[in-house]
XYZ file of C-alpha atoms in Angstrom:
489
model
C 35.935 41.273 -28.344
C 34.243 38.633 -30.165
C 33.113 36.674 -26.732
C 31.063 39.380 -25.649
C 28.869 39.732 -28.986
C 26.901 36.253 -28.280
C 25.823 36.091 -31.112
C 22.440 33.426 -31.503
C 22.703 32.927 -35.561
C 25.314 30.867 -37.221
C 24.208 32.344 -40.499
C 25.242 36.164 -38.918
C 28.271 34.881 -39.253
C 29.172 36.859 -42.511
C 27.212 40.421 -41.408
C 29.438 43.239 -42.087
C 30.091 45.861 -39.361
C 27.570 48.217 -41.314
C 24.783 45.772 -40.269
C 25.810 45.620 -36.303
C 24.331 42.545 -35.701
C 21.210 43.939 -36.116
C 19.935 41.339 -38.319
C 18.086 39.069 -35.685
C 14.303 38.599 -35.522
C 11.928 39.394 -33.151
C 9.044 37.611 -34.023
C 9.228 33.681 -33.277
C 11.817 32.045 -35.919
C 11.514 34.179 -38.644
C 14.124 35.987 -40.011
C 14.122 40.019 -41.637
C 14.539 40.916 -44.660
C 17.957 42.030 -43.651
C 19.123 38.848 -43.731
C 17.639 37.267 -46.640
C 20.336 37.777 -48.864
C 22.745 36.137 -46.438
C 20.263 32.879 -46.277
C 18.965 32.377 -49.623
C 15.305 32.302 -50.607
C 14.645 29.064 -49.011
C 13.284 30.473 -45.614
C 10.504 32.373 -44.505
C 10.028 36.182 -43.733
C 8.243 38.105 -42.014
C 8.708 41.884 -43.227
C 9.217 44.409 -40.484
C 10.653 42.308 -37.847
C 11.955 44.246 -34.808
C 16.080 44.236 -34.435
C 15.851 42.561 -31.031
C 19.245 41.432 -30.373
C 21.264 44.993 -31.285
C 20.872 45.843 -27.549
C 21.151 42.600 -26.197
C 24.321 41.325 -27.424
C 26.531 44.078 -27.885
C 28.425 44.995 -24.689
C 30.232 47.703 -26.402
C 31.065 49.639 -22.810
C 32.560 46.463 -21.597
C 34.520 46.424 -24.653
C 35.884 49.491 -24.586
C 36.987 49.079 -21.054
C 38.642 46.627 -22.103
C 40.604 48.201 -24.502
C 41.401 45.400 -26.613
C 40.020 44.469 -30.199
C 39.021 40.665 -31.586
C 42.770 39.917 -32.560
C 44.258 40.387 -29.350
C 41.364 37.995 -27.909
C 42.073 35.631 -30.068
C 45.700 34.913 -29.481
C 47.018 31.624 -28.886
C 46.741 32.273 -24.848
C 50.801 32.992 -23.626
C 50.074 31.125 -20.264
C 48.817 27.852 -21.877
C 50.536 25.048 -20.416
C 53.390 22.920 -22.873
C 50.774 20.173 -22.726
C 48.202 21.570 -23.988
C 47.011 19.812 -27.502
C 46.373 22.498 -30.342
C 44.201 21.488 -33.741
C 43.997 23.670 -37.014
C 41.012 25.532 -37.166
C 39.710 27.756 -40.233
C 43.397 28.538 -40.177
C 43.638 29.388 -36.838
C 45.124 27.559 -33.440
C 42.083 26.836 -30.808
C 43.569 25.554 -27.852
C 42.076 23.338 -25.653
C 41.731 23.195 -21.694
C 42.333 19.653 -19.938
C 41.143 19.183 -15.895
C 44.410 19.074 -15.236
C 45.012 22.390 -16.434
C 41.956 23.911 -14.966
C 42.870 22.727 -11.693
C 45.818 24.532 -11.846
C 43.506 27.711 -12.153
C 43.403 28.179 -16.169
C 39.829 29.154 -17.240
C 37.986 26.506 -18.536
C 37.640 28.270 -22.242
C 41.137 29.289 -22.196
C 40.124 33.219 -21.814
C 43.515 35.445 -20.636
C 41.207 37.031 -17.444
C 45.076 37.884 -15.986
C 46.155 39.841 -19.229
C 42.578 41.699 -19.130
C 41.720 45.129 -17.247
C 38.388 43.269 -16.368
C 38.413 40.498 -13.794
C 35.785 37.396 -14.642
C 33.725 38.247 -12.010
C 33.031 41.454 -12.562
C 32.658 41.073 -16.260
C 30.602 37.807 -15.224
C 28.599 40.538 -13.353
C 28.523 42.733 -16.409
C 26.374 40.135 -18.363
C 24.031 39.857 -15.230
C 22.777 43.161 -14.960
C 22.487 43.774 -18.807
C 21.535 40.435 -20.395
C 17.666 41.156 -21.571
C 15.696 37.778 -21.830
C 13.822 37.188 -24.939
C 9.863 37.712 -24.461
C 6.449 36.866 -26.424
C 4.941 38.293 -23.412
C 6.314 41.335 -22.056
C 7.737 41.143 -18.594
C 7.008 37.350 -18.291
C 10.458 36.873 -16.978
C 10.236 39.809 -13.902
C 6.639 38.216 -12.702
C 7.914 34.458 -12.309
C 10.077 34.652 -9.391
C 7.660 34.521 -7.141
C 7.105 30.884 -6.882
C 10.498 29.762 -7.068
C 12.596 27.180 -5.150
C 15.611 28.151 -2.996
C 18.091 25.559 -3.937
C 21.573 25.084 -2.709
C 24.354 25.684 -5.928
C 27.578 24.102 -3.637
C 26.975 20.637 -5.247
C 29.457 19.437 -8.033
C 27.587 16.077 -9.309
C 29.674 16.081 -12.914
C 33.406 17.257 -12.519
C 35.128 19.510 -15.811
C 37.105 16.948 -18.229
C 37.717 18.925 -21.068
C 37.019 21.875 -23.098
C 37.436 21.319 -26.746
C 37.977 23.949 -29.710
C 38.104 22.034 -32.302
C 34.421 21.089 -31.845
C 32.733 24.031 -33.112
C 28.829 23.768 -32.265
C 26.915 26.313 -33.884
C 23.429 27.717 -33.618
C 21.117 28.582 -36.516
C 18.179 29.682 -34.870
C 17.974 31.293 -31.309
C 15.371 29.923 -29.956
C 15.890 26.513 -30.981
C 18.842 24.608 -28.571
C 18.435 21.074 -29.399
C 21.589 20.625 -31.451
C 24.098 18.470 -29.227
C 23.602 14.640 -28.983
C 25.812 11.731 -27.195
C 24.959 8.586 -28.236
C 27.871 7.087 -25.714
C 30.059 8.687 -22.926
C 32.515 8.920 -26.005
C 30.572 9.900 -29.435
C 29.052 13.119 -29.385
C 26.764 14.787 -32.602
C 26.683 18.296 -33.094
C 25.608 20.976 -35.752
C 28.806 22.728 -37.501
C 27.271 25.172 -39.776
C 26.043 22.903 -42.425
C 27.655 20.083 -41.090
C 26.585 17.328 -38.815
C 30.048 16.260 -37.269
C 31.031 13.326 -35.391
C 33.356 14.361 -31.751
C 35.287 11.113 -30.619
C 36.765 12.108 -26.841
C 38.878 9.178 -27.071
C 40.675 10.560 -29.650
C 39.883 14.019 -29.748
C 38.869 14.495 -33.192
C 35.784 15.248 -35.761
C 34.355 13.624 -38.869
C 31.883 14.730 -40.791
C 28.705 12.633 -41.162
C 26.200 14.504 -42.938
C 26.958 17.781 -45.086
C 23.659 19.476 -45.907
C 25.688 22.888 -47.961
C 24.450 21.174 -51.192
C 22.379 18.685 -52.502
C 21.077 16.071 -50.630
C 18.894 13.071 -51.590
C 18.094 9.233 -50.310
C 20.280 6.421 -51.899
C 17.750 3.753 -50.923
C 14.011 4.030 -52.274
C 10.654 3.998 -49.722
C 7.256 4.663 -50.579
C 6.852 8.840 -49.190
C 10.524 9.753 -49.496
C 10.970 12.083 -51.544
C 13.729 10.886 -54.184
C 14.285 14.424 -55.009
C 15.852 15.300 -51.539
C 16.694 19.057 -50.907
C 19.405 21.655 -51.389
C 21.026 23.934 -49.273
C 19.181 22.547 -45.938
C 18.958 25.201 -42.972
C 19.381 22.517 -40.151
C 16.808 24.215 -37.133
C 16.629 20.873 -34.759
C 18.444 17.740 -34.617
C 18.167 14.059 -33.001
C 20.742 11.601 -32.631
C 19.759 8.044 -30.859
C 21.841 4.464 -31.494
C 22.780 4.373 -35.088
C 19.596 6.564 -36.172
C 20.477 10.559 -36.818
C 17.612 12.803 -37.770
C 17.563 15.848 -39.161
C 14.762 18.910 -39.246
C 14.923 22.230 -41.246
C 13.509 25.552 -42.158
C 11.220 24.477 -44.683
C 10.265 21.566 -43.052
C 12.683 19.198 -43.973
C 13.380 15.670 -42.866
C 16.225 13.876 -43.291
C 17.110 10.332 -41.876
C 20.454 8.672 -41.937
C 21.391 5.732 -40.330
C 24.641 5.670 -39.016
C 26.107 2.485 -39.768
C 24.669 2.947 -43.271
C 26.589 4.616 -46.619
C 24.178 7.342 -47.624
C 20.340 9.063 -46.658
C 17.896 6.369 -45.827
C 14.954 8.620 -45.496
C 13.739 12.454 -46.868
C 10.520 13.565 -45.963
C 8.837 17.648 -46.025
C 6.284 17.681 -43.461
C 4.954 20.657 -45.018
C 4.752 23.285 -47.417
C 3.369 26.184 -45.172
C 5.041 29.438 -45.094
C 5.659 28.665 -41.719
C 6.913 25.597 -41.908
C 10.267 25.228 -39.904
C 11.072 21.867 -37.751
C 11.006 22.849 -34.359
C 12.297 19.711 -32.424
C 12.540 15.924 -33.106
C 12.165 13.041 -30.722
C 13.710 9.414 -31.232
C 12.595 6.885 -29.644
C 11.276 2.894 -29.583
C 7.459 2.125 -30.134
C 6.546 -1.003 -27.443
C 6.679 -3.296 -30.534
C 10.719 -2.485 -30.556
C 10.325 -0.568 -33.948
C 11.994 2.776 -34.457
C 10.174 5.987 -34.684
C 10.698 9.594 -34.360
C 7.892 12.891 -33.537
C 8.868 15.884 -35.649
C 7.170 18.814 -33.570
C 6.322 22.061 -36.083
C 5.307 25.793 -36.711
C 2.387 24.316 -38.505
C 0.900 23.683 -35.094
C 1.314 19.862 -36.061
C 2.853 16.886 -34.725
C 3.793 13.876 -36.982
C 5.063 10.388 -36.003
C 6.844 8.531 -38.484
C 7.635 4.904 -38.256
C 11.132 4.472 -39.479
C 11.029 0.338 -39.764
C 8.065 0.897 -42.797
C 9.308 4.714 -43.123
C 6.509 6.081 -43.431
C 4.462 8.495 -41.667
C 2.112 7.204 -38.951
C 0.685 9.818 -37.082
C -0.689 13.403 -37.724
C -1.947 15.341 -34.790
C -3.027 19.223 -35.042
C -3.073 22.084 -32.130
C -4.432 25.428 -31.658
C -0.624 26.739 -31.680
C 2.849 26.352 -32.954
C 4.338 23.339 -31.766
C 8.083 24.133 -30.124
C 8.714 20.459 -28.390
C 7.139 17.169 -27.223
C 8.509 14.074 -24.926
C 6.969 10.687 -24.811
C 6.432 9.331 -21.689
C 8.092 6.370 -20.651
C 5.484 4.105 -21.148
C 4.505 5.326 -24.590
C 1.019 6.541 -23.970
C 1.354 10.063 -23.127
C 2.761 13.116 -25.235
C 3.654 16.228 -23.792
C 3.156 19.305 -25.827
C 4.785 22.649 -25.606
C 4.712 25.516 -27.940
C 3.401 28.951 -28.370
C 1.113 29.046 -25.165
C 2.067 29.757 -21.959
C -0.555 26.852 -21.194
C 1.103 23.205 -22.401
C -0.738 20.401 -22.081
C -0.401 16.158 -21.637
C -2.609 14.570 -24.743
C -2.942 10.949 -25.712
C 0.172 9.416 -27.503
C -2.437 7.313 -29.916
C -5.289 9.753 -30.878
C -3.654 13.293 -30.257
C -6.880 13.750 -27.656
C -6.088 16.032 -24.495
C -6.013 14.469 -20.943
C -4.965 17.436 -19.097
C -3.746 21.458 -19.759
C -0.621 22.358 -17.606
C -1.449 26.124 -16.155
C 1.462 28.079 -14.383
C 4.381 29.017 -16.889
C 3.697 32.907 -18.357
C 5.355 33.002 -21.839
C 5.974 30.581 -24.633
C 7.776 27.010 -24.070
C 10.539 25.635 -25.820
C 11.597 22.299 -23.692
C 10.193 19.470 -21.493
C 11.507 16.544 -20.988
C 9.880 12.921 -18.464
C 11.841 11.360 -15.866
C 12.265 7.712 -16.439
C 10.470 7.038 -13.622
C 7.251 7.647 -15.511
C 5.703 10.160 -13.029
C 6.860 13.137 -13.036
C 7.946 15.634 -16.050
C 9.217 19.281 -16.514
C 8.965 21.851 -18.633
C 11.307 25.155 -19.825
C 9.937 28.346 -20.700
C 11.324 32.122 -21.803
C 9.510 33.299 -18.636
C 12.763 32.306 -17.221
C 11.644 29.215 -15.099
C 11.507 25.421 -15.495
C 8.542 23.763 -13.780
C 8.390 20.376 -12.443
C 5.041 18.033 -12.424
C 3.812 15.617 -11.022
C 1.259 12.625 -12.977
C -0.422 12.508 -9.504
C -1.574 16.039 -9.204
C -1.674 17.771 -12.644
C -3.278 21.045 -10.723
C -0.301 22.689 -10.283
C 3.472 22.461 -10.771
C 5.208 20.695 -7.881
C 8.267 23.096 -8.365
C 9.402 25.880 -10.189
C 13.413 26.402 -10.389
C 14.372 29.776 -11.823
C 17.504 30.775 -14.497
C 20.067 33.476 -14.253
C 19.800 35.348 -17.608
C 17.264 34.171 -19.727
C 14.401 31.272 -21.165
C 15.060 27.507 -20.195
C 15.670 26.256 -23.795
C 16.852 23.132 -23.471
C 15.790 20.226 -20.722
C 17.330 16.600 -19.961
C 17.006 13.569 -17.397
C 20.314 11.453 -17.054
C 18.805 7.836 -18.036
C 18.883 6.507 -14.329
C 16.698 9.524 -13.173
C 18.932 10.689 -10.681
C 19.513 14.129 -11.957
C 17.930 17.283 -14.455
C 19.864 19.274 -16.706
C 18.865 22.706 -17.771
C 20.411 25.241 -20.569
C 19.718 28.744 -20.519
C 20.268 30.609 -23.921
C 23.713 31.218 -22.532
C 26.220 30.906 -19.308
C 24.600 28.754 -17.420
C 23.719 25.264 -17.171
C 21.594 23.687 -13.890
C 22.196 20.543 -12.683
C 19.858 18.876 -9.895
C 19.564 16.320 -7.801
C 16.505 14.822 -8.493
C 16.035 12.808 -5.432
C 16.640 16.081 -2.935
C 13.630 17.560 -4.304
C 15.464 19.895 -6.622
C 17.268 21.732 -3.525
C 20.690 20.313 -4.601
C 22.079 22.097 -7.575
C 25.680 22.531 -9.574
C 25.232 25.528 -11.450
C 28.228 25.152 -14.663
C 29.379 28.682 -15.521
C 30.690 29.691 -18.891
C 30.401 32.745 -21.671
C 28.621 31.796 -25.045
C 25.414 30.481 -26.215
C 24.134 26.922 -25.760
C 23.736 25.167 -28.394
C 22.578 22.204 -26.709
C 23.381 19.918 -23.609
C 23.138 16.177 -23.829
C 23.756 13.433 -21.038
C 25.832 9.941 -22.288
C 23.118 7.544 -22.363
C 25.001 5.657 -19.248
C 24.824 9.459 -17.393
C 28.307 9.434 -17.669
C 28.887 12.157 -19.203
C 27.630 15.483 -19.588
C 28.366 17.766 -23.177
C 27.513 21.166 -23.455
C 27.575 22.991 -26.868
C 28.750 26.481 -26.599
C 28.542 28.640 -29.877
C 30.841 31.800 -30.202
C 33.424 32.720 -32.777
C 36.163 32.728 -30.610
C 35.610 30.921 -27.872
C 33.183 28.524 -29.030
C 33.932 24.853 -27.831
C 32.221 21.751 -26.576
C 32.617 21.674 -22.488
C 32.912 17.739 -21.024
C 31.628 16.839 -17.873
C 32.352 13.603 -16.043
C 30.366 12.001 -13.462
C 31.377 11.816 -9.674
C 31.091 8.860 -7.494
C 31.166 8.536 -4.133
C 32.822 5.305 -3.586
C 32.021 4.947 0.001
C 31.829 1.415 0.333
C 35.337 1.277 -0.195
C 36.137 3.026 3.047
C 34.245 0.799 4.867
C 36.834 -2.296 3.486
C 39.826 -0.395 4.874
C-alpha cells in the first residue's frame, strides 16, 4: 500500500522491488552508491552509506493485515461525493477533498478507512509506535523530553479548505523540507520533481514556472552569472518571495528567476566542493529596500547575494555544515543552524558571533524570528523545537516536543500571532504565540512534508505532503472570532 512506504526521495521514485527502498542514506545528504545510477553523476557520494530507511518506512505487517496491494489503494474512492472535482494525473484520476466533504466525515486525503480491515486510528497508532526518528546522535530524540511544555492540542486556529491531488509536492532530499512557498493566500510554489509549479486555489490548477530536467541558463547577462547555466539541476531547497523565486541544488547551484520576467535572471555555483549541496535559502529586503537572498551550505558557508547589482555580497565561514539561517527583523542579526547541536546568533554584517544557543542534542535543520524582533526558535532531529528569547540567551524559554520525528521545517504567520512546525511526516503544530505556546492545533495526516508555508496575510496555511498515492497539497484557512459582531445584535 503505497501510503504506508513514506518514502523521503523523489528520485526513489523509479527503484525496482529488488532494491526495497533500501537506497536512502544515512550519512547527512549524501546519497549511496545504490542510487547513483538513478541520479546521474552530478551528486556527491559517500561509499558505504548505511540503508537507514529499509526499517523505517516499510510497514510491511500493516500491509499485510491489510490485505490489499497498491492498485486497490489507489482506486478512484467509491464513496466520493458527485461533487467532487477530478484532474488527470500521470494518467490517473486523483480526487480531491473539499470542507464540505470532510465535514460530512470523508478523510481529508480521500483514504477508503471504511473499505479497510484497519481503522485510522489504530493504523494512526501503527506509525506511532514504529516510526524511528532520524539521528546524528544516537538516542538524541529519547533524552529531550524532559524539558518539554505541556500544551493543550483542542485549539483549531486554521480550519481544512481543501486537499488537492493534482498538486503533487515532492521531496528530493529527506532532510531538507523547505520546498512549499505562498506568496498570497491564493498562489502557492512547490517542487514537482524537476519542476517548480505554480498552484492557483482560485482556480484549482498548476503551471509550470521553472523546469530544471534539462538545460538551464540566464537570458539576461550580469557580471558573476554564469552564462553557461547548468543541466539536469537536483533542486535540494527553494525560496519564493513577491515576484523573486530562488532556486538551490546539489552541486551548489543557484538559480534566480523573477517572476514577472520571461526567462533566468540570475545563475550562480556557490561552490565546487564535493560537498557542496544548497541547504536552505532566505529572501528577504536589505534596509536600503534592495533585494537579497542568504544561500546557507554543506561547505560550512553562508553567502549573501544582492540581487539589485546581482552579485555576491557576503561570504561568511563556520566550524560546521550550514543547514538554515533567519534574519532578524531588523537586519542585524543572523541565526545559524547546522551540524551542531550548539547554534548560535552572529552579526548579520561581519559573520562575528554574539552569542552560542546551548540546549538542543542533535543536528538542526530550521529556525525561524518572530516579527516582533525578540524572540526566535529553532527545530532539531532531537525531536524538539526550542523557543528564545533576545533578553536571556542562557537558556531556551521553551521547548515544545514532536510526535514522530526531527522539527524540519519552522514558520511565524507575518502578524506574529502564531508558529508553525513540520515534522518529517503526519504532523504539523500550530501555536498560539501569545498563550505562551500552551495553545496548540495539532493537523494530522499520512505522508511526508515537504514543506509548510503561511500566506503572507496569515491567511492561509499550505502544507506539502509527498507520497505516490496520496500525495497532495492540504489548505488551511484562518478562523476569526468575530465577536464584536455579537455585541451589535
Amino acid at each position: 500500500m503505497e501510503f504506508w512506504k513514506l518514502l523521503c526521495c523523489s528520485v526513489l521514485i523509479t527503484f525496482s522491488s529488488a532494491v526495497n527502498y533500501r537506497g536512502f542514506p544515512r550519512s547527512k545528504k549524501l546519497l549511496s552508491d545504490k542510487t547513483k545510477v538513478l541520479v546521474g553523476e552530478n551528486m556527491s557520494y559517500r561509499q558505504g552509506d548505511a540503508e537507514y530507511f529499509a526499517d523505517e518506512y516499510e510497514m510491511e505487517d500493516v500491509e499485510d493485515e491489510i490485505d490489499i496491494d497498491g492498485e486497490s489503494i489507489n482506486r478512484e474512492g467509491g464513496d466520493a461525493e458527485s461533487d467532487v472535482d477530478e484532474y488527470d494525473y500521470s494518467s490517473s484520476k486523483a480526487v480531491d477533498t473539499t470542507a464540505a466533504q470532510a465535514r460530512r466525515g470523508q478523510d481529508i486525503q480521500g483514504i477508503p478507512w471504511d473499505s479497510l480491515s484497519i481503522t485510522r486510528e489504530r493504523y494512526r497508532q501503527t506509525r506511532l509506535d514504529q516510526y524511528k526518528n532520524y539521528e546524528n546522535i544516537l538516542h538524541s530524540g529519547d533524552r529531550s523530553g524532559k524539558d518539554c511544555k505541556s500544551t493543550d492540542k483542542g485549539y483549531s486556529f486554521y480550519e481544512f479548505r481543501r486537499n488537492s491531488r493534482s498538486a503533487k509536492s515532492t521531496i528530493l532530499h529527506f532532510q531538507l523540507r523547505n520546498l512549499v512557498w505562498a506568496t498570497s493566500k491564493h498562489d502557492v510554489y512547490l517542487m514537482s520533481q524537476f519542476s517548480v509549479t505554480h498552484w492557483s486555489s482560485l482556480t484549482c490548477t498548476s503551471s509550470e514556472v521553472l523546469n530544471v530536467s534539462g538545460h538551464v541558463a540566464p537570458s539576461e547577462k550580469h557580471p558573476g552569472s554564469l552564462l553557461e547555466g547548468f543541466t539536469h539541476t537536483q533542486v535540494s531547497t527553494l525560496a519564493v518571495k513577491d515576484n523573486l523565486l530562488v532556486a538551490g541544488g546539489f552541486q551548489g547551484e543557484l538559480i534566480c528567476k523573477h517572476l514577472d520576467r520571461p526567462g533566468v535572471s540570475f545563475c550562480s555555483r556557490t561552490t565546487y566542493d564535493d560537498n557542496a549541496i544548497t541547504n536552505a535559502i532566505e529572501i528577504y529586503d536589505s534596509p536600503s529596500g534592495a533585494v537579497h537572498f542568504t544561500a546557507s551550505n554543506n561547505d560550512c558557508g553562508i553567502r549573501n547575494f544582492d540581487m539589485e547589482k546581482f552579485q555576491l555580497s557576503k561570504h561568511f565561514r563556520f566550524p560546521w555544515p550550514v543547514n538554515h539561517t533567519s534574519l532578524s527583523p531588523d537586519g542585524k542579526l543572523l541565526l545559524i543552524v547546522g551540524d551542531n547541536p550548539e547554534s548560535m546568533l552572529v552579526d548579520s554584517q561581519n559573520g562575528k558571533t554574539i552569542a552560542p544557543l546551548s540546549g538542543h542534542l542533535d543536528f538542526s535543520f530550521a529556525s525561524s524570528w518572530n516579527p516582533d524582533g525578540v524572540t526566535f526558535a529553532t527545530g532539531n532531529q532531537d525531536k524538539t523545537c526550542r523557543i528564545w528569547d533576545m533578553r536571556n540567551l542562557s537558556k531556551s524559554v521553551a521547548v515544545l516536543k514532536g510526535n514522530l520525528g526531527a522539527i524540519r521545517s519552522i514558520r511565524h504567520s507575518s502578524d506574529g500571532k502564531y508558529m508553525a512546525i513540520a515534522e518529517p511526516a503526519d504532523f504539523v503544530h500550530v501555536y498560539d504565540v501569545k498563550s505562551g505556546y500552551e495553545k496548540e492545533q495539532e493537523i494530522d495526516f499520512f505522508g511526508e512534508i515537504s514543506g509548510i508555508s503561511f500566506s503572507p496575510d496569515t491567511e492561509s496555511l499550505f502544507i506539502g505532503v509527498w507520497d505516490r498515492t496520496y500525495g497532495s497539497l492540504l489548505e488551511y484557512g484562518r478562523r476569526h472570532n468575530y465577536s464584536y459582531l455579537d455585541s451589535m445584535i
